[in-house]
mmCIF file of C-alpha atoms in Angstrom:
data_model
loop_
_atom_site.group_PDB
_atom_site.id
_atom_site.type_symbol
_atom_site.label_atom_id
_atom_site.label_comp_id
_atom_site.label_asym_id
_atom_site.label_seq_id
_atom_site.Cartn_x
_atom_site.Cartn_y
_atom_site.Cartn_z
ATOM 1 C CA UNK A 1 22.395 250.192 2.473
ATOM 2 C CA UNK A 2 24.069 252.111 5.278
ATOM 3 C CA UNK A 3 26.179 249.901 6.419
ATOM 4 C CA UNK A 4 27.680 248.441 2.747
ATOM 5 C CA UNK A 5 28.706 252.471 1.772
ATOM 6 C CA UNK A 6 31.007 252.868 4.558
ATOM 7 C CA UNK A 7 32.200 249.434 3.733
ATOM 8 C CA UNK A 8 32.853 249.899 0.829
ATOM 9 C CA UNK A 9 34.624 253.461 1.643
ATOM 10 C CA UNK A 10 36.865 251.260 4.077
ATOM 11 C CA UNK A 11 37.737 249.296 1.763
ATOM 12 C CA UNK A 12 38.247 252.222 -1.401
ATOM 13 C CA UNK A 13 41.025 253.382 1.874
ATOM 14 C CA UNK A 14 42.895 250.687 2.725
ATOM 15 C CA UNK A 15 43.116 250.228 -1.022
ATOM 16 C CA UNK A 16 44.507 253.763 -1.735
ATOM 17 C CA UNK A 17 46.664 254.057 1.582
ATOM 18 C CA UNK A 18 48.018 249.776 1.205
ATOM 19 C CA UNK A 19 49.718 251.397 -2.443
ATOM 20 C CA UNK A 20 51.161 254.561 -1.130
ATOM 21 C CA UNK A 21 53.199 252.778 0.780
ATOM 22 C CA UNK A 22 56.797 252.663 0.022
ATOM 23 C CA UNK A 23 58.324 249.219 -0.278
ATOM 24 C CA UNK A 24 61.770 249.560 2.091
ATOM 25 C CA UNK A 25 63.031 246.499 0.105
ATOM 26 C CA UNK A 26 64.340 248.170 -2.331
ATOM 27 C CA UNK A 27 65.374 251.132 -0.140
ATOM 28 C CA UNK A 28 67.478 247.576 1.376
ATOM 29 C CA UNK A 29 69.229 246.901 -1.640
ATOM 30 C CA UNK A 30 69.714 250.086 -1.938
ATOM 31 C CA UNK A 31 73.429 250.205 -1.446
ATOM 32 C CA UNK A 32 74.241 247.050 -3.103
ATOM 33 C CA UNK A 33 72.463 248.275 -6.255
ATOM 34 C CA UNK A 34 74.644 251.667 -5.960
ATOM 35 C CA UNK A 35 77.690 249.941 -5.628
ATOM 36 C CA UNK A 36 76.837 247.709 -8.550
ATOM 37 C CA UNK A 37 76.296 251.245 -10.249
ATOM 38 C CA UNK A 38 79.186 252.769 -9.086
ATOM 39 C CA UNK A 39 81.151 249.635 -11.045
ATOM 40 C CA UNK A 40 78.873 250.743 -14.456
ATOM 41 C CA UNK A 41 76.124 248.402 -14.017
ATOM 42 C CA UNK A 42 72.631 249.507 -16.231
ATOM 43 C CA UNK A 43 70.017 248.950 -14.590
ATOM 44 C CA UNK A 44 67.855 246.921 -17.356
ATOM 45 C CA UNK A 45 63.700 246.253 -15.157
ATOM 46 C CA UNK A 46 62.439 245.449 -11.990
ATOM 47 C CA UNK A 47 59.888 244.779 -10.090
ATOM 48 C CA UNK A 48 58.792 244.482 -6.036
ATOM 49 C CA UNK A 49 56.109 244.281 -4.030
ATOM 50 C CA UNK A 50 55.594 246.796 -0.945
ATOM 51 C CA UNK A 51 54.312 243.786 1.231
ATOM 52 C CA UNK A 52 51.255 246.061 2.567
ATOM 53 C CA UNK A 53 48.570 244.463 0.390
ATOM 54 C CA UNK A 54 46.128 242.181 0.663
ATOM 55 C CA UNK A 55 47.340 239.133 -0.890
ATOM 56 C CA UNK A 56 50.925 239.971 0.389
ATOM 57 C CA UNK A 57 52.979 240.841 3.200
ATOM 58 C CA UNK A 58 56.357 240.070 2.216
ATOM 59 C CA UNK A 59 57.973 243.724 1.059
ATOM 60 C CA UNK A 60 60.282 241.968 -2.078
ATOM 61 C CA UNK A 61 62.072 243.765 -4.508
ATOM 62 C CA UNK A 62 64.035 242.347 -7.765
ATOM 63 C CA UNK A 63 66.195 244.270 -10.249
ATOM 64 C CA UNK A 64 68.589 243.163 -12.832
ATOM 65 C CA UNK A 65 71.532 245.053 -14.283
ATOM 66 C CA UNK A 66 73.606 244.827 -16.774
ATOM 67 C CA UNK A 67 77.596 244.967 -15.670
ATOM 68 C CA UNK A 68 80.901 244.379 -17.680
ATOM 69 C CA UNK A 69 82.079 240.340 -17.509
ATOM 70 C CA UNK A 70 84.929 240.531 -15.729
ATOM 71 C CA UNK A 71 87.243 237.225 -13.253
ATOM 72 C CA UNK A 72 86.054 239.413 -10.256
ATOM 73 C CA UNK A 73 82.622 239.804 -10.744
ATOM 74 C CA UNK A 74 81.810 237.754 -8.126
ATOM 75 C CA UNK A 75 83.733 238.588 -5.551
ATOM 76 C CA UNK A 76 82.966 241.712 -5.992
ATOM 77 C CA UNK A 77 79.290 241.050 -5.956
ATOM 78 C CA UNK A 78 80.162 239.323 -2.620
ATOM 79 C CA UNK A 79 81.480 241.683 -1.216
ATOM 80 C CA UNK A 80 79.108 244.701 -1.926
ATOM 81 C CA UNK A 81 77.053 241.791 0.059
ATOM 82 C CA UNK A 82 78.543 241.462 3.305
ATOM 83 C CA UNK A 83 78.990 244.839 3.107
ATOM 84 C CA UNK A 84 75.957 245.268 4.348
ATOM 85 C CA UNK A 85 76.084 241.858 6.664
ATOM 86 C CA UNK A 86 75.345 239.710 3.982
ATOM 87 C CA UNK A 87 77.961 236.495 3.748
ATOM 88 C CA UNK A 88 76.709 235.474 -0.394
ATOM 89 C CA UNK A 89 77.560 231.114 -0.480
ATOM 90 C CA UNK A 90 76.415 228.989 -3.014
ATOM 91 C CA UNK A 91 72.469 228.330 -3.333
ATOM 92 C CA UNK A 92 72.621 224.705 -3.316
ATOM 93 C CA UNK A 93 69.011 224.051 -3.348
ATOM 94 C CA UNK A 94 68.424 226.694 -6.223
ATOM 95 C CA UNK A 95 70.914 224.894 -8.210
ATOM 96 C CA UNK A 96 69.865 221.183 -7.209
ATOM 97 C CA UNK A 97 66.553 222.317 -8.958
ATOM 98 C CA UNK A 98 67.856 223.305 -11.792
ATOM 99 C CA UNK A 99 69.444 220.429 -12.616
ATOM 100 C CA UNK A 100 66.599 218.496 -11.764
ATOM 101 C CA UNK A 101 67.725 216.572 -8.151
ATOM 102 C CA UNK A 102 65.407 216.469 -5.566
ATOM 103 C CA UNK A 103 66.665 218.152 -2.330
ATOM 104 C CA UNK A 104 67.657 216.968 0.793
ATOM 105 C CA UNK A 105 64.091 216.254 2.349
ATOM 106 C CA UNK A 106 63.122 213.790 -0.686
ATOM 107 C CA UNK A 107 60.790 217.096 -2.083
ATOM 108 C CA UNK A 108 61.607 218.827 -5.328
ATOM 109 C CA UNK A 109 60.921 222.734 -5.999
ATOM 110 C CA UNK A 110 60.857 223.553 -9.717
ATOM 111 C CA UNK A 111 62.996 226.696 -10.628
ATOM 112 C CA UNK A 112 60.015 229.715 -11.562
ATOM 113 C CA UNK A 113 59.783 229.731 -15.956
ATOM 114 C CA UNK A 114 62.048 227.701 -17.417
ATOM 115 C CA UNK A 115 65.972 228.667 -16.666
ATOM 116 C CA UNK A 116 68.221 225.641 -16.973
ATOM 117 C CA UNK A 117 71.423 224.962 -14.938
ATOM 118 C CA UNK A 118 74.111 227.568 -16.281
ATOM 119 C CA UNK A 119 77.770 226.562 -15.121
ATOM 120 C CA UNK A 120 79.277 229.721 -16.227
ATOM 121 C CA UNK A 121 76.909 231.286 -13.708
ATOM 122 C CA UNK A 122 76.976 231.791 -9.890
ATOM 123 C CA UNK A 123 73.822 231.295 -8.078
ATOM 124 C CA UNK A 124 74.137 232.445 -4.581
ATOM 125 C CA UNK A 125 72.217 233.302 -1.191
ATOM 126 C CA UNK A 126 72.277 234.878 2.098
ATOM 127 C CA UNK A 127 70.195 235.405 5.475
ATOM 128 C CA UNK A 128 70.246 238.580 7.590
ATOM 129 C CA UNK A 129 68.380 239.532 9.658
ATOM 130 C CA UNK A 130 65.577 238.078 8.757
ATOM 131 C CA UNK A 131 66.154 238.866 5.430
ATOM 132 C CA UNK A 132 67.141 237.025 2.447
ATOM 133 C CA UNK A 133 69.815 237.912 -0.570
ATOM 134 C CA UNK A 134 69.346 235.658 -3.999
ATOM 135 C CA UNK A 135 71.729 236.599 -6.674
ATOM 136 C CA UNK A 136 72.121 235.522 -9.726
ATOM 137 C CA UNK A 137 75.240 235.990 -11.940
ATOM 138 C CA UNK A 138 74.635 235.456 -15.383
ATOM 139 C CA UNK A 139 76.608 234.784 -18.273
ATOM 140 C CA UNK A 140 76.641 233.169 -21.658
ATOM 141 C CA UNK A 141 72.916 233.002 -21.450
ATOM 142 C CA UNK A 142 69.221 234.127 -21.913
ATOM 143 C CA UNK A 143 67.918 235.783 -19.399
ATOM 144 C CA UNK A 144 64.596 235.680 -19.012
ATOM 145 C CA UNK A 145 63.625 239.243 -16.784
ATOM 146 C CA UNK A 146 60.241 239.103 -15.164
ATOM 147 C CA UNK A 147 60.012 242.510 -14.759
ATOM 148 C CA UNK A 148 57.056 245.206 -14.175
ATOM 149 C CA UNK A 149 56.339 247.824 -16.746
ATOM 150 C CA UNK A 150 55.548 244.873 -20.129
ATOM 151 C CA UNK A 151 56.652 242.588 -21.627
ATOM 152 C CA UNK A 152 57.242 239.906 -18.182
ATOM 153 C CA UNK A 153 59.303 236.871 -19.046
ATOM 154 C CA UNK A 154 61.363 238.623 -22.088
ATOM 155 C CA UNK A 155 64.616 237.269 -22.525
ATOM 156 C CA UNK A 156 67.440 239.345 -23.385
ATOM 157 C CA UNK A 157 70.954 237.670 -23.964
ATOM 158 C CA UNK A 158 74.386 238.895 -21.656
ATOM 159 C CA UNK A 159 76.222 238.885 -24.298
ATOM 160 C CA UNK A 160 79.539 239.563 -23.622
ATOM 161 C CA UNK A 161 78.326 241.002 -20.465
ATOM 162 C CA UNK A 162 76.338 239.664 -17.222
ATOM 163 C CA UNK A 163 73.078 240.220 -15.857
ATOM 164 C CA UNK A 164 73.774 240.542 -12.851
ATOM 165 C CA UNK A 165 69.718 239.628 -11.086
ATOM 166 C CA UNK A 166 69.586 240.913 -7.192
ATOM 167 C CA UNK A 167 66.371 239.402 -4.923
ATOM 168 C CA UNK A 168 65.659 240.739 -1.372
ATOM 169 C CA UNK A 169 62.591 239.244 0.162
ATOM 170 C CA UNK A 170 62.230 240.894 4.302
ATOM 171 C CA UNK A 171 60.363 240.119 6.811
ATOM 172 C CA UNK A 172 56.581 240.223 7.081
ATOM 173 C CA UNK A 173 54.883 243.641 8.154
ATOM 174 C CA UNK A 174 52.540 243.581 10.071
#
């Protein structure tokens, strides 16, 4: 009986300690999100994991912003990322998956949710120091928002704006 109680206490402590760890992915993305906010971007919602849970060892963070659509938006977002060491380029594999095209190795990766390719949008990615950054600049589209706080997957129209989705994944925690 005492060993069962001790085990229960250990499990509870692990759950408490892993829940209190800060998500380092939020901090890693902060310079880019601050730049987007500095150009007038309004945060819509976010989601993430600190990488210290029993089911996930990879810290990650997704955040969506409503931003005024302009012809320079993609270049500005690329410059914000470049300043942090991420040289964004077209995410060809993701674009192909959205178009229903097989990967170079013949496999097919189904896109998450119901997302379809939109030639008005930009799909970008980069890696830096073991981290990966994915950026989707949605224009003239209805965007599913995968955020915490209810309405997971709720669609929001870009209207005359753009909705920028940033996703960062860091190396696995120890």
